[in-house]
CSV table of C-alpha atoms in Angstrom, one decimal:
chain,number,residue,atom,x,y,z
A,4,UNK,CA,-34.0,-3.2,-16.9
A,5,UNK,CA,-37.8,-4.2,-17.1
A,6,UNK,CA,-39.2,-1.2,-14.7
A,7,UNK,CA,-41.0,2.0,-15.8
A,8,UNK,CA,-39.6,5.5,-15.0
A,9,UNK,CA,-40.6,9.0,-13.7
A,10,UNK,CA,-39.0,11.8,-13.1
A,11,UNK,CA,-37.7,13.1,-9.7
A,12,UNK,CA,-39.9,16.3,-9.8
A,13,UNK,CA,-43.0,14.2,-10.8
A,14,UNK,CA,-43.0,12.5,-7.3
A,15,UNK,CA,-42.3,15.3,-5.5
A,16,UNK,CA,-44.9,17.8,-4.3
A,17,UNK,CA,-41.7,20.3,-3.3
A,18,UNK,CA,-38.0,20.4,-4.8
A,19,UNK,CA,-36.4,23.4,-3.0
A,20,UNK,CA,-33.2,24.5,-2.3
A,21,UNK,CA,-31.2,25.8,0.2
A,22,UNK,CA,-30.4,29.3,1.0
A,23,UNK,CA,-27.1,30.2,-0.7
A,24,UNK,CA,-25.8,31.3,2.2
A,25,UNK,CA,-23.9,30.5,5.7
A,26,UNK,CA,-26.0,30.8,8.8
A,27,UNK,CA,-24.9,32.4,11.6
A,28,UNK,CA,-23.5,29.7,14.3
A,29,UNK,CA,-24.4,29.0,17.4
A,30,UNK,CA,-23.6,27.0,20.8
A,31,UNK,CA,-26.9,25.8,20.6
A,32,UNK,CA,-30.3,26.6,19.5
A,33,UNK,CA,-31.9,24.8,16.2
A,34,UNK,CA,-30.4,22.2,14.4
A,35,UNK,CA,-28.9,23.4,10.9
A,36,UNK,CA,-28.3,19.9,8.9
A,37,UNK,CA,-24.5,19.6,7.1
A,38,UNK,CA,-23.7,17.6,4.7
A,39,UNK,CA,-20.8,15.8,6.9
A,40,UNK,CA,-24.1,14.8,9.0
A,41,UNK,CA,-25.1,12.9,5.7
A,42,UNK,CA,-23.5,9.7,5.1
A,43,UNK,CA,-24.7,5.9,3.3
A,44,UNK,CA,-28.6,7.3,4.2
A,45,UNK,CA,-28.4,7.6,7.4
A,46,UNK,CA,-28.9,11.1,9.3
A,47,UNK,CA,-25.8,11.2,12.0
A,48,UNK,CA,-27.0,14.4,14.8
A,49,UNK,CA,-23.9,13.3,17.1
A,50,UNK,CA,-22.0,16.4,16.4
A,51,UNK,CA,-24.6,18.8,15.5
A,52,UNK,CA,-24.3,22.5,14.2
A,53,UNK,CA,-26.8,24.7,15.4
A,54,UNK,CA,-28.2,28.6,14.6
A,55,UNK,CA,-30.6,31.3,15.7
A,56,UNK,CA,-34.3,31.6,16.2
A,57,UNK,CA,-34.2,34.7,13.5
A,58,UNK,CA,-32.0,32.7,11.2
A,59,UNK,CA,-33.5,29.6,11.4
A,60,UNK,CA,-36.9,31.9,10.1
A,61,UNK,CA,-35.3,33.3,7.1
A,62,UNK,CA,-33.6,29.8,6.1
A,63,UNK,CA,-37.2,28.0,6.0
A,64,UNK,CA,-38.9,30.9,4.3
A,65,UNK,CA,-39.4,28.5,1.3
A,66,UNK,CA,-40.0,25.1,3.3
A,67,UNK,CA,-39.2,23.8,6.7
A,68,UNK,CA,-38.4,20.4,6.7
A,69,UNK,CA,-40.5,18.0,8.0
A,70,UNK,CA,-40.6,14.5,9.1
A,71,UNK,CA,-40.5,12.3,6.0
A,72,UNK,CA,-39.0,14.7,3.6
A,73,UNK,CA,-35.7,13.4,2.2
A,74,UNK,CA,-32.5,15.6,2.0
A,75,UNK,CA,-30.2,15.4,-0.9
A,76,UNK,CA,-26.7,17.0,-0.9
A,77,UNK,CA,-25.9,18.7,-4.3
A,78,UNK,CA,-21.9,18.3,-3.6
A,79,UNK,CA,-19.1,17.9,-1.3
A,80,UNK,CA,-19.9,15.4,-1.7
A,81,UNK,CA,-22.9,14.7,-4.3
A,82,UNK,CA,-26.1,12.0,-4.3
A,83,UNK,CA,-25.6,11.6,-0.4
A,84,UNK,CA,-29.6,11.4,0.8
A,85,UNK,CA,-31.5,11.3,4.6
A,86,UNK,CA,-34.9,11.0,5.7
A,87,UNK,CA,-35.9,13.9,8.2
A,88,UNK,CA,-37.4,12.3,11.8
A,89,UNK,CA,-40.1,12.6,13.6
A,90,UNK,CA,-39.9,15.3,16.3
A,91,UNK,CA,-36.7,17.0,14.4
A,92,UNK,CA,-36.9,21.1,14.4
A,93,UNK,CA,-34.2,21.9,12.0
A,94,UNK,CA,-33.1,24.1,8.5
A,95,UNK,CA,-31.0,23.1,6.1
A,96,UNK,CA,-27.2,24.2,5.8
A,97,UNK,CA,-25.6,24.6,2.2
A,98,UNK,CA,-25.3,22.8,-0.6
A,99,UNK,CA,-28.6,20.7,0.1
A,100,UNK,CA,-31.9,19.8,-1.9
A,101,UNK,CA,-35.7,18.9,0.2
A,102,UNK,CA,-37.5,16.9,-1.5
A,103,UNK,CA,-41.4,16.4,-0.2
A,104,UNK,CA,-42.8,13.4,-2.0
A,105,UNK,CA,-46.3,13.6,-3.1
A,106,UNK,CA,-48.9,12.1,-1.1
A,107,UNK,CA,-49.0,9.0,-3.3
A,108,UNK,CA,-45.6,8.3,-3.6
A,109,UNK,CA,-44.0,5.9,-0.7
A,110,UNK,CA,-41.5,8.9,0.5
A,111,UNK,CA,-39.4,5.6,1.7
A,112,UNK,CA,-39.3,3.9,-1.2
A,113,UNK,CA,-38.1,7.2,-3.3
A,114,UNK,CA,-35.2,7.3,-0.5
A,115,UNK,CA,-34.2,3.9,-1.4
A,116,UNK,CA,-34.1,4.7,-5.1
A,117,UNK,CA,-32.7,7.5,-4.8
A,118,UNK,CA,-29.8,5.8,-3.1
A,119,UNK,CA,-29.6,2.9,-6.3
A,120,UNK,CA,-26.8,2.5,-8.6
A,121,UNK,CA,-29.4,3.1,-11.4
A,122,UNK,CA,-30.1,6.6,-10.0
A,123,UNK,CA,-26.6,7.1,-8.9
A,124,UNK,CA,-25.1,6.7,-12.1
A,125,UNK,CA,-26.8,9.1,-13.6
A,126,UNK,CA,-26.1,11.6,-10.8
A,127,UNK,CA,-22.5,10.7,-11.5
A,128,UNK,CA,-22.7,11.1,-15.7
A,129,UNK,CA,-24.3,14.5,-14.6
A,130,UNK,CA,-21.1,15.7,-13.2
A,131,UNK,CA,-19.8,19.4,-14.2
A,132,UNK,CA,-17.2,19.2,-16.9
A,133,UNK,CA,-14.2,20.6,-15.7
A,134,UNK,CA,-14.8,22.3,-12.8
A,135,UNK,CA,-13.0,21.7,-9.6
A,136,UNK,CA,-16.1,20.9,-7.8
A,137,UNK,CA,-18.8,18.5,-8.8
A,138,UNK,CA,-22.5,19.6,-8.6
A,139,UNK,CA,-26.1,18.7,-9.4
A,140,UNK,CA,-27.8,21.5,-11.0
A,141,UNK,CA,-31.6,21.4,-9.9
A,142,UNK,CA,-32.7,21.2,-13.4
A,143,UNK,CA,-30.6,17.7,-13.6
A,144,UNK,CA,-31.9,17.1,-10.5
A,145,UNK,CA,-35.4,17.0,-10.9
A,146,UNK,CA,-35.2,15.4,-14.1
A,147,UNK,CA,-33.3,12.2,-12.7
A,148,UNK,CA,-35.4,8.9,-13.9
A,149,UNK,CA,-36.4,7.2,-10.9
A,150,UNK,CA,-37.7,3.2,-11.3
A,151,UNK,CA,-41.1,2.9,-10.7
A,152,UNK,CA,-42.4,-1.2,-9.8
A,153,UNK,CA,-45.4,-2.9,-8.2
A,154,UNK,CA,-44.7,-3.7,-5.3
A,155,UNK,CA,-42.7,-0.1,-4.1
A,156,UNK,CA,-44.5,-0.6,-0.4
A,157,UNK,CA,-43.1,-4.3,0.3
A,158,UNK,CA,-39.4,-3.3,-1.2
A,159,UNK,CA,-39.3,-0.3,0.9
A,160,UNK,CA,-40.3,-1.9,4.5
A,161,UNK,CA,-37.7,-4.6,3.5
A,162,UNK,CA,-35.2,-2.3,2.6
A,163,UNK,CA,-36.3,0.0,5.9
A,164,UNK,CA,-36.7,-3.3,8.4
A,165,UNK,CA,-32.6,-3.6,7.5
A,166,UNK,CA,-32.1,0.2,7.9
A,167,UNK,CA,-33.8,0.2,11.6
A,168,UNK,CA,-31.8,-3.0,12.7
A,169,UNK,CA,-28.6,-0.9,11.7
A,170,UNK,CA,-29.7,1.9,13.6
A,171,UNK,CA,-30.6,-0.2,17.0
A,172,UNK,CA,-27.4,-2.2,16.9
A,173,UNK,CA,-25.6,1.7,16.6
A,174,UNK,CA,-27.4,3.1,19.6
A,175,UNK,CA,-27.2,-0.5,21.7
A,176,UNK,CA,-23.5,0.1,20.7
A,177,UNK,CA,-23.4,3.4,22.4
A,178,UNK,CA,-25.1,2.7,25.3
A,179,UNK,CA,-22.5,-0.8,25.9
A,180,UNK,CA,-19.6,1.8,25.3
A,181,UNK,CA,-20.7,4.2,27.4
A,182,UNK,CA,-21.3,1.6,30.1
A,183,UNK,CA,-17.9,0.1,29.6
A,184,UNK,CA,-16.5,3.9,29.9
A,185,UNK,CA,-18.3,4.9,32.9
A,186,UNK,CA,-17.4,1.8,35.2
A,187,UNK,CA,-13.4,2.0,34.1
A,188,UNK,CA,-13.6,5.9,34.9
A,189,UNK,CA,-15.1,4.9,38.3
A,190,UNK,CA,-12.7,2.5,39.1
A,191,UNK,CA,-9.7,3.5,37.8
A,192,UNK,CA,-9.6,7.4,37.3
A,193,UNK,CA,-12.1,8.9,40.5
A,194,UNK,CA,-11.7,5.6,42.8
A,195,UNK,CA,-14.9,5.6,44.1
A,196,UNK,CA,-15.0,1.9,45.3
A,197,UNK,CA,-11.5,3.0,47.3
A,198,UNK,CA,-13.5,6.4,48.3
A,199,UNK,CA,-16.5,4.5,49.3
A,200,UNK,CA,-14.4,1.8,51.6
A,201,UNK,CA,-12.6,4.9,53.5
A,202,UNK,CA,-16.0,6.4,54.4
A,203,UNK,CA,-16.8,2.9,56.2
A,204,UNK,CA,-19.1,2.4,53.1
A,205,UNK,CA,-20.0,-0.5,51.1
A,206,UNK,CA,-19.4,0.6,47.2
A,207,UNK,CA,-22.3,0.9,45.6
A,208,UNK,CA,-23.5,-1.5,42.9
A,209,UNK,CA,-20.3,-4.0,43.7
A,210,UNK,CA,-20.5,-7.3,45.2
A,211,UNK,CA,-17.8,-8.4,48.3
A,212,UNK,CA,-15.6,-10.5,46.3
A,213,UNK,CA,-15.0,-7.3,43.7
A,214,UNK,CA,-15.5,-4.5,46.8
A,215,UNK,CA,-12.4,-6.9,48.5
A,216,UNK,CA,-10.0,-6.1,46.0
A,217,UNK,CA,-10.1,-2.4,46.5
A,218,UNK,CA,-8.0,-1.1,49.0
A,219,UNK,CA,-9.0,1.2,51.6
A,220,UNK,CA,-6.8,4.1,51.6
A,221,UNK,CA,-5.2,6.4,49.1
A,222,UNK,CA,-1.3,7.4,48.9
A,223,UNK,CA,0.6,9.7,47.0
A,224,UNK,CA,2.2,9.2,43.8
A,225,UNK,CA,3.5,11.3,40.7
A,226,UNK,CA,0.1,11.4,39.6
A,227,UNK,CA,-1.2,12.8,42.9
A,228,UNK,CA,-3.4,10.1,45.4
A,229,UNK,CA,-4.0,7.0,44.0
A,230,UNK,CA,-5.2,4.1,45.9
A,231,UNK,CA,-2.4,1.8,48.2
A,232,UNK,CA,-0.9,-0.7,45.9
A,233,UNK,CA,-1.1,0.3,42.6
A,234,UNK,CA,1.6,1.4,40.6
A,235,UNK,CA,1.9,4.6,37.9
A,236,UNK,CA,3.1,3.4,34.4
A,237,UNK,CA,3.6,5.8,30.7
A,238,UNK,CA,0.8,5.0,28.7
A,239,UNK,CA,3.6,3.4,26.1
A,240,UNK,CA,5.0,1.1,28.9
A,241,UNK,CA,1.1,0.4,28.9
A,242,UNK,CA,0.6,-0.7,25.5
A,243,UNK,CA,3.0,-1.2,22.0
A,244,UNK,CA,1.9,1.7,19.8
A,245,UNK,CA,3.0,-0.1,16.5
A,246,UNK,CA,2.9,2.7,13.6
A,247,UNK,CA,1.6,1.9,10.0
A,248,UNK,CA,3.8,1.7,6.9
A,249,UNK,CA,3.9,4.0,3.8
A,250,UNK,CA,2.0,1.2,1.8
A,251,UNK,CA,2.5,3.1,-1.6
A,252,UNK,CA,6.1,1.0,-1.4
A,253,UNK,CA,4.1,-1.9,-0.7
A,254,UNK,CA,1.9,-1.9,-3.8
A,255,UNK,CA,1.2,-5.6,-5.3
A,256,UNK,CA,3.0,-6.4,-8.6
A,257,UNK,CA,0.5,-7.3,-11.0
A,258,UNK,CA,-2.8,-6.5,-11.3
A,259,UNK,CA,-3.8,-10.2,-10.5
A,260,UNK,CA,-1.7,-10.7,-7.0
A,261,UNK,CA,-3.4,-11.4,-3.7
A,262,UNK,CA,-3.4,-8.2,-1.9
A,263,UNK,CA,-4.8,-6.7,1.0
A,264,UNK,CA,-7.0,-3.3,1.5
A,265,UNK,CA,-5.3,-0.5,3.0
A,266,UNK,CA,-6.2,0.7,6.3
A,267,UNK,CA,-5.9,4.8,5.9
A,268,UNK,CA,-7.5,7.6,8.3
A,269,UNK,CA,-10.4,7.9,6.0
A,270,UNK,CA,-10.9,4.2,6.1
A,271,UNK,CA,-10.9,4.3,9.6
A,272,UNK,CA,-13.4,6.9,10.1
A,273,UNK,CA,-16.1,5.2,7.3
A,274,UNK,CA,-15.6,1.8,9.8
A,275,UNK,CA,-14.4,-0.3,6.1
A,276,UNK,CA,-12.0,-0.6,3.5
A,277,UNK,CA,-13.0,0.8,-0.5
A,278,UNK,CA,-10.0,-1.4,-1.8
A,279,UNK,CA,-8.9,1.1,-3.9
A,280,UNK,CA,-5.6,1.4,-2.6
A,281,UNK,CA,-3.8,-1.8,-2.2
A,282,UNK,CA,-0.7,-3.7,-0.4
A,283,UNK,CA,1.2,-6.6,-1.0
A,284,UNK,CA,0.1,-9.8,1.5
A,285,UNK,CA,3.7,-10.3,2.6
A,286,UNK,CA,3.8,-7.0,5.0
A,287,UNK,CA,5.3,-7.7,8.3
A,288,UNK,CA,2.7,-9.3,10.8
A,289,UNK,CA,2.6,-6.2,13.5
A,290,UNK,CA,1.3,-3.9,10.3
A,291,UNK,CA,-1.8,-6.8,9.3
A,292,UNK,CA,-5.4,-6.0,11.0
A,293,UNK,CA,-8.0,-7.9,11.9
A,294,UNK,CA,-11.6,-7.4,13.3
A,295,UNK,CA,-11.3,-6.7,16.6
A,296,UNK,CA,-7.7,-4.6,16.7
A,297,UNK,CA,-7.3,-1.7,18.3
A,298,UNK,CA,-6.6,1.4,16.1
A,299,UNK,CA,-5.5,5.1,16.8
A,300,UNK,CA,-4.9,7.4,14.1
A,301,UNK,CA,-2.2,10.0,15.9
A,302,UNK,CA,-2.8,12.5,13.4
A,303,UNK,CA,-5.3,14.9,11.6
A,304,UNK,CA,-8.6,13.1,13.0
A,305,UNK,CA,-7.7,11.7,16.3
A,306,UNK,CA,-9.8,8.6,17.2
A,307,UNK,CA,-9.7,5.3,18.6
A,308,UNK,CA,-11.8,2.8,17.0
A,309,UNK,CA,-11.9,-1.4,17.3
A,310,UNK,CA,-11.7,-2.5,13.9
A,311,UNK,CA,-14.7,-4.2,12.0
A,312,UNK,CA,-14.1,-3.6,8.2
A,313,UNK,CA,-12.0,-6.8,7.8
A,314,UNK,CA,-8.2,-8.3,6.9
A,315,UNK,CA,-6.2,-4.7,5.9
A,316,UNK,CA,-3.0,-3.3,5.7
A,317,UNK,CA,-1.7,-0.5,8.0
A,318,UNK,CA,-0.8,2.4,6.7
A,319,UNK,CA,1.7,5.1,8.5
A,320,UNK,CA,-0.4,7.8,10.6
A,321,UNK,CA,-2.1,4.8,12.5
A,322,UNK,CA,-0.8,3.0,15.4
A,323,UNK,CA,-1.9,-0.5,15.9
A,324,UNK,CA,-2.3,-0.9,20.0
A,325,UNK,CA,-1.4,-4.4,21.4
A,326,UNK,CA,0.4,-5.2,25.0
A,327,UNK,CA,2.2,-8.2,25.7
A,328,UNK,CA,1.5,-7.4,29.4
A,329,UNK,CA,-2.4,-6.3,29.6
A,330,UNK,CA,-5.9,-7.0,27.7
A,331,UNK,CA,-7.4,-4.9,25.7
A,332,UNK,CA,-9.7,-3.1,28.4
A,333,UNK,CA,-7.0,-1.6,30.4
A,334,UNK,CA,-5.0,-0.5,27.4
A,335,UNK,CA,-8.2,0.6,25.5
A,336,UNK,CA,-9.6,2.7,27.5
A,337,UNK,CA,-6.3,4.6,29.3
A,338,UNK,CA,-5.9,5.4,25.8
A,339,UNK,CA,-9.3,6.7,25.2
A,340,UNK,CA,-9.1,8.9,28.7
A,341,UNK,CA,-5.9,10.5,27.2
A,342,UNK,CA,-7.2,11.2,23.9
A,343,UNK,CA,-9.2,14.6,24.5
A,344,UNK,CA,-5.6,15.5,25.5
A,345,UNK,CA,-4.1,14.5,22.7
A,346,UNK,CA,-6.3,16.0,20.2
A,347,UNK,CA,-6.2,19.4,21.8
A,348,UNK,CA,-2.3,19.0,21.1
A,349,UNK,CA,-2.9,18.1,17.5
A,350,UNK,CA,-5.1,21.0,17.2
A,351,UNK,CA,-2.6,23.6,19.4
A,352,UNK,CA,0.1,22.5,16.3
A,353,UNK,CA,-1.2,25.5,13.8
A,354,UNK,CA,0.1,23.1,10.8
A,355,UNK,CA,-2.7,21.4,8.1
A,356,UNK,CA,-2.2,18.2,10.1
A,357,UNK,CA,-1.7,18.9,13.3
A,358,UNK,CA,-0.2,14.8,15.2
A,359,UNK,CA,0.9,13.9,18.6
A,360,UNK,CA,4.5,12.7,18.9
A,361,UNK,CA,5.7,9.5,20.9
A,362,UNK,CA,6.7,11.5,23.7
A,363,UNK,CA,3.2,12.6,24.2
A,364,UNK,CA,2.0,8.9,25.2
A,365,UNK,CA,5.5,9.0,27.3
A,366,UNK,CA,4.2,11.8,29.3
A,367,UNK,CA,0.5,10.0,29.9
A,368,UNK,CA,0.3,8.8,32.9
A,369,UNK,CA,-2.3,5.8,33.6
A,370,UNK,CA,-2.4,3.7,37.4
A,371,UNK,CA,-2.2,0.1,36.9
A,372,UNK,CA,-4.3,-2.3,39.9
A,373,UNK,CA,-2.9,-5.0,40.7
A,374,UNK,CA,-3.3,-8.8,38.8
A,375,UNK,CA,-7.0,-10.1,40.5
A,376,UNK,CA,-8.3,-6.1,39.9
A,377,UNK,CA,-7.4,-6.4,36.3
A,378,UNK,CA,-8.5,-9.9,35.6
A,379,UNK,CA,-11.9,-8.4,37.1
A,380,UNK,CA,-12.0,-5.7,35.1
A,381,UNK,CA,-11.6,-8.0,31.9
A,382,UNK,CA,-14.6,-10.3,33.5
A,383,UNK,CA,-16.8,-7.1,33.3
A,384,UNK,CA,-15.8,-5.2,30.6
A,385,UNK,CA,-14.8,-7.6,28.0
A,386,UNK,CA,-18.1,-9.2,27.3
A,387,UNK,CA,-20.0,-5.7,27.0
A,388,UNK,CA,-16.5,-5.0,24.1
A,389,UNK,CA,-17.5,-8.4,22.5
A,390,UNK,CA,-21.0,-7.7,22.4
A,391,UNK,CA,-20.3,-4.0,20.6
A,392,UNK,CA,-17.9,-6.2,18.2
A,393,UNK,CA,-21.1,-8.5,17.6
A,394,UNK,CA,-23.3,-5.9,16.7
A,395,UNK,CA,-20.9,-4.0,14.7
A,396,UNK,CA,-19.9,-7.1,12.6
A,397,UNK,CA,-24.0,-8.2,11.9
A,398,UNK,CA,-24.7,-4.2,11.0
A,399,UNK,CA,-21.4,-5.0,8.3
A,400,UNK,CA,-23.3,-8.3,7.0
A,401,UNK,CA,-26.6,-6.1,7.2
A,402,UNK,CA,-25.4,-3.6,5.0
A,403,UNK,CA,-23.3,-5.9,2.2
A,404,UNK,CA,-27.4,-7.7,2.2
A,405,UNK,CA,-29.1,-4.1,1.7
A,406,UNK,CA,-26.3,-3.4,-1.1
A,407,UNK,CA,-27.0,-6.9,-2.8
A,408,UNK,CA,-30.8,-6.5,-2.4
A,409,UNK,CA,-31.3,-2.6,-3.5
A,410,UNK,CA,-30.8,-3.6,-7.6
A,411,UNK,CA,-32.2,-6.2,-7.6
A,412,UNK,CA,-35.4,-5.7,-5.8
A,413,UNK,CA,-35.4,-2.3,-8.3
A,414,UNK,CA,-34.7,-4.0,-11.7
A,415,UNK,CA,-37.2,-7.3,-11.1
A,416,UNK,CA,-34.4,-9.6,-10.3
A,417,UNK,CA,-35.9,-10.5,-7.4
A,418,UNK,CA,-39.7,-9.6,-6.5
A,419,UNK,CA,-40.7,-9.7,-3.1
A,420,UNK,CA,-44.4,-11.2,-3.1
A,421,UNK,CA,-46.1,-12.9,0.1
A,422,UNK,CA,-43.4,-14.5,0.6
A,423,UNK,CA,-41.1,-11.5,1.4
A,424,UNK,CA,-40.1,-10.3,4.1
């Protein structure tokens, strides 16, 4: 490797750890950063923890974090780094390292490398020998040899420019979801076009042609009032719920077979597959995925996700959600307005893994529209799905590019002169 070193506590101005100890929790108040809030660089406040005023005093005693500072987590799981925001009031939790780069150190650059396989590995050969849990001790910490290069500036705006266009296409994502979300649960769930019409009103935001397929009164059903000519159906008369397999039957024969990655809950939740685990390529068809499926894991972490990580194999513990009868909108989100229900169930089962059982999507109710409603839905909803599925898959692409770049743009493989961008 043709680059000059320094050590991690030469760049810094502050290495200082956390307090050893568990704040006191709160409904809300300031921000206390976790470790599960940590994951591939980027700093994830969607489910945040928060603490007191009086804690939150004693926990910054030593340094409050501020916007460029990077946070490294010393284990559970180990090397994991963010960058703190601007605007962000927080402390950190447990288990966690600031780091304040000095003045004349690109703080962005030291994230990047910090994130390298060069620096990595030596995080990893640092390991505790032995013990059940893997740490880094500050004194390995701030001796870690970080690559120092010419051009550190252009490598970390490159390196950042890919970074920000991952974060964008997250939050557009969000906002097309919660679009999608909000104009099903307004059609389908409250009936406020149906509402609207019985008032004498036009509904608001809709056209004629869509308004015209509403009805205009409300009758009873099992499910209570639902609008005149719509029928109520079990969610798995809805959709095919087609469970995974236990893949560790399925394993390829030799090490040099075609195989696929398999599909587990963790794999779900991290959006792609490691590979570790592998399946034979002759599974049954209904058990293959493919960008774009729908996925529920029915137990330990309920979620619903569209798959972007590639061909896998399912394993059990996931259903793979098709229908023969309806598109993907209708069966996608009926699903998703059932599954705060069906996680409370899984949580209510005091077992390690709490799961919802078949009968539990027998006993979810969903009202179907009739044929021209639907095929409207699909015209509205689909092209906002598509366009999440777009930006999901570039942010994939974005983040194989960052992968291939980091090395090389560290070790002089590739140098990015005025040329770069």
């Amino acid at each position: 490797m043709n680059f000059e070193t320094a050590t991690l506590d030469s760049l810094c101005e502050l290495v200082v750890d956390c307090p050893h100890s568990t704040p006191k929790w709160t409904d809300e108040g300031i921000i206390v950063l976790r470790n599960q809030n940590i994951k591939n660089g980027v700093l994830d406040l969607s489910a945040p923890s928060f603490t007191n005023e009086e804690d939150y005093l004693k926990r910054i005693k030593r340094a409050a974090p501020k916007a460029g500072d990077i946070v490294f987590t010393r284990e559970a799981p180990m090397g994991e780094v963010c960058m703190i925001p601007e605007g962000l009031k927080c402390c950190l939790g447990q288990r966690q390292v600031l780091l304040r780069p000095k003045s004349d150190v690109n703080g962005q650059y030291l994230f990047w490398a910090l994130q390298s396989t060069y620096v990595q590995q030596q995080i990893a050969w640092n390991e505790g020998t032995g013990s059940t849990v893997s740490n880094v001790r500050i004194p390995v910490l701030k001796a870690l040899n970080i690559p120092r290069i010419s051009n550190e500036d252009m490598v970390a705006k490159s390196l950042s420019d890919i970074a920000s266009k991952m974060a964008l296409n997250t939050q557009t994502n969000q906002t097309l979801e919660e679009m999608a979300q909000a104009i099903f649960k307004s059609w389908f769930v409250d009936f406020d076009p149906v509402k609207a019409k019985m008032r004498g009103e036009q509904p608001e935001g809709m056209d004629e042609a869509t308004a015209s397929l509403f009805p205009e009164k409300l009758v009873e059903s099992e499910l209570g009032l639902i609008p005149e000519g719509w029928e109520v159906k079990p969610l798995d008369k809805v959709a095919h719920f087609q469970n995974g397999l236990a893949l560790q039957k399925f394993r390829p024969e030799s090490e040099g077979d075609d195989f696929l990655p398999v599909l587990k809950i963790a794999q779900l939740r991290q959006g792609y597959c490691d590979g570790k685990e592998k399946a034979r390529t002759d599974i049954k068809e209904s058990c293959r995925v493919y960008d774009g499926d729908m996925i529920f894991s029915w137990s330990g972490t309920l979620m619903i996700d569209l798959w972007t990580g590639g061909n896998a194999a399912l394993n059990q513990h996931l259903f793979k959600v098709t229908s023969e009868e309806y598109n993907l909108p209708l069966y996608l989100y009926w699903t998703k307005h059932h599954l705060a229900k069906f996680q409370q169930i899984a949580k209510d089962k005091a077992v390690t893994m709490g799961h919802i059982k078949r009968g539990h999507l027998s006993e979810s109710l969903c009202v179907i529209p009739p044929k021209a409603l639907r095929e409207k839905l699909d015209e509205v909803l689909l092209p906002l799905i598509n366009q999440g599925l777009n930006l999901r898959l570039q942010s994939n692409q974005l983040a194989t590019l960052r992968d291939t770049l980091l090395p090389k743009l560290l070790s002089g493989e590739i140098e990015l002169g005025e040329h770069g961008n």
